[in-house]
């Protein structure tokens, strides 16, 4: 098992290199650079722009810049953000907590609800409850999460029940721990709801289909015929097999933890990675973009690995060699 | 009779000498805020679109940073300051004299107020100012765009000298009309803190945004930023040593706290204002009617404060690779036809919800140098436009298409930056109107970066609708109007084109462009405002006559704030916060 993990991790290295290089090249190929936003400012002289270009290293050949970044990156230095003039790693680190708070909450919420409701719908196939859940799921699959976010934002603006954006109140730091927790929860309600509803609906449909497939298998019929209690048939035998495809799905969800909530974070002024990356892309803040690309790639690799290991644990047919 | 003559002659001599020495203001001129009467307490929350990048002014280039820096370095933290109509007032300097020497130098003397302290309690003296000028802004090792502003016409930097603890002189090698404003307006650095950074070469790395939470910021302004939560808010508290006092001798500022709440986009800012989370709101034209309608019910004050600075115009590439297109774009009658075909009323009504004015020239209406009489105007009239085209040698084929003297069909590509709804709307209106003249215009919106790069570095563009920021001072547009200016994009000089794209053999500069170039080179050395006014009037006349840029429309400055917040006379120059130290809550 350890050997398998080690091998997967070694294979990941060239993968990550290629991904980071591709992100870099795409950024290079896109027209313009970070300094373009200053070019139409009449108060900015040519000399100042040239000095900035030099300071930011934009006068060097792209390949030189890429390898400089790479040699720093292997030593843990991911370069400086042009926009913030601070180390990229610091900027990302500051926002990781915010993103994790939001995305782990909605990940947990959507999985628990998605799997539970999906199972319920499969067991109550074609009942009224199943039909209602189906309509509910399809509506949320059809509505993009950013649109849902906007609707919730307007709800907040009309009712005044929730804040318009942000993660904490201005007086947060003077509050007691309990008040801080409530403050955070109050700010998180809408963005977490928007994120949860969208992915929950998909998971629910997925779980329902997967469980129904398994429930139609011969061994389930056999187990029932043998007189095994329905509870054991469903939760011990059928669920175990139905969950396999879901685990692969979970692997992908892990890769999206840090960047997946990009739109929601932007709509709700949530100070997370998604917003940072979005701004970086618009500003052409090169090193911030490559580094976040790299992090997403690392998470994808890790997510897949976790999914494979979980699969091996759940499914005796899978052997990791 | 003889006696009278002597008196007259004496007066004339005095006048000549007096002309060499100008008192800009003296101890009797009150500082801004000295007549305020308000109440202490409260907090104001203002929206910011993004977080600051730095707290170091020599590095800062964007308003998200400079707006925060101004809290602790501006609003009374400078030697002189401007009100909302750009009129100069004394500030830390209580007296200012300008002297022209026989060698042609200009000496500015500032007398500083005594007893002023930094926010850490250290005394402020002439040394701080001399350090700021000589070691920070005029230091070649600390590049900053401030240097571009304080240089003279030959690119020489001034030098500051201390006379005593409360008197300083700044010496320019030649007269400079704007020197008092720019030198006096410099944000001052605390020598007792920053001197070490200059010595060890780390100046530009200091005062990053982390300095806020580390409580390192020291300034002369009314508020000191003390807390920054990335992408959430910046909180600044009252500077206990702020020097300004109100009419009753009470120390300013009135407010306890100033908060920038960071909200990602204009929609969120509008919603936050409606929700009461922010106290003031720079309204966009699109939302203005809605906000205005709710003003009474919500207890807001909503209004307009004159036109904004900044310009939006269409410009043509005079150095296009295709000689045929080049000849159209250089043809003045062609440009005049476009100007007559510009339906500015439609632009104001449909794109700015009626909240705008037509713009005819390069100088902002708010500027003291704006001269309406000097401007040639082109009211919307397609018949005039057709006449101009005929005068320019154009005619129409049997299908109604416009053709030039050689029979080429007139068609071109018009671009603007994609996503800017107002500019895209302008392009559509222009395309439609020119279509009526038989000109085929293809509208291609482009990504901002791509557009700017095409326009500045290549000859591969035909017509563009774009905007430039403006100011009350036309000289701020020197990079645009000088013949070799870096933003002289419609007709780059081969030596000045950023991409070196202009072939010298196709370059032509008409006489009036050279005259504008001279106006920009010379006005800066003239201290007589009246002469400068005449020069800039001529500049406005030349631009509106020859139309290198064809101006469109200008939005009005729109504002909204909670009614119990005492905000005074907002406009595009001062914004809503120009009286920040003496803003207060009425309740």
PDB file of N, CA, C and O in Angstrom, chain B residues 1 132 167 183 252:
ATOM      1  N   UNK B   1       2.584 118.130  -9.617  1.00  0.00           N
ATOM      2  CA  UNK B   1       2.615 117.244 -10.795  1.00  0.00           C
ATOM      3  C   UNK B   1       3.845 116.348 -10.761  1.00  0.00           C
ATOM      4  O   UNK B   1       3.765 115.133 -10.956  1.00  0.00           O
ATOM      5  N   UNK B 132      11.787  64.351   3.610  1.00  0.00           N
ATOM      6  CA  UNK B 132      10.789  63.849   2.669  1.00  0.00           C
ATOM      7  C   UNK B 132      11.114  64.249   1.233  1.00  0.00           C
ATOM      8  O   UNK B 132      11.063  63.426   0.315  1.00  0.00           O
ATOM      9  N   UNK B 167      11.011  76.702   9.335  1.00  0.00           N
ATOM     10  CA  UNK B 167      11.020  77.369   8.030  1.00  0.00           C
ATOM     11  C   UNK B 167      11.826  76.515   7.047  1.00  0.00           C
ATOM     12  O   UNK B 167      12.928  76.072   7.374  1.00  0.00           O
ATOM     13  N   UNK B 183       4.647  70.331  -4.414  1.00  0.00           N
ATOM     14  CA  UNK B 183       5.610  70.182  -3.326  1.00  0.00           C
ATOM     15  C   UNK B 183       4.886  70.313  -1.983  1.00  0.00           C
ATOM     16  O   UNK B 183       5.092  69.532  -1.058  1.00  0.00           O
ATOM     17  N   UNK B 252      -9.793  68.187  16.143  1.00  0.00           N
ATOM     18  CA  UNK B 252     -10.435  67.333  15.140  1.00  0.00           C
ATOM     19  C   UNK B 252      -9.667  66.010  15.092  1.00  0.00           C
ATOM     20  O   UNK B 252      -8.569  65.936  15.638  1.00  0.00           O
TER      21      UNK B 252
END
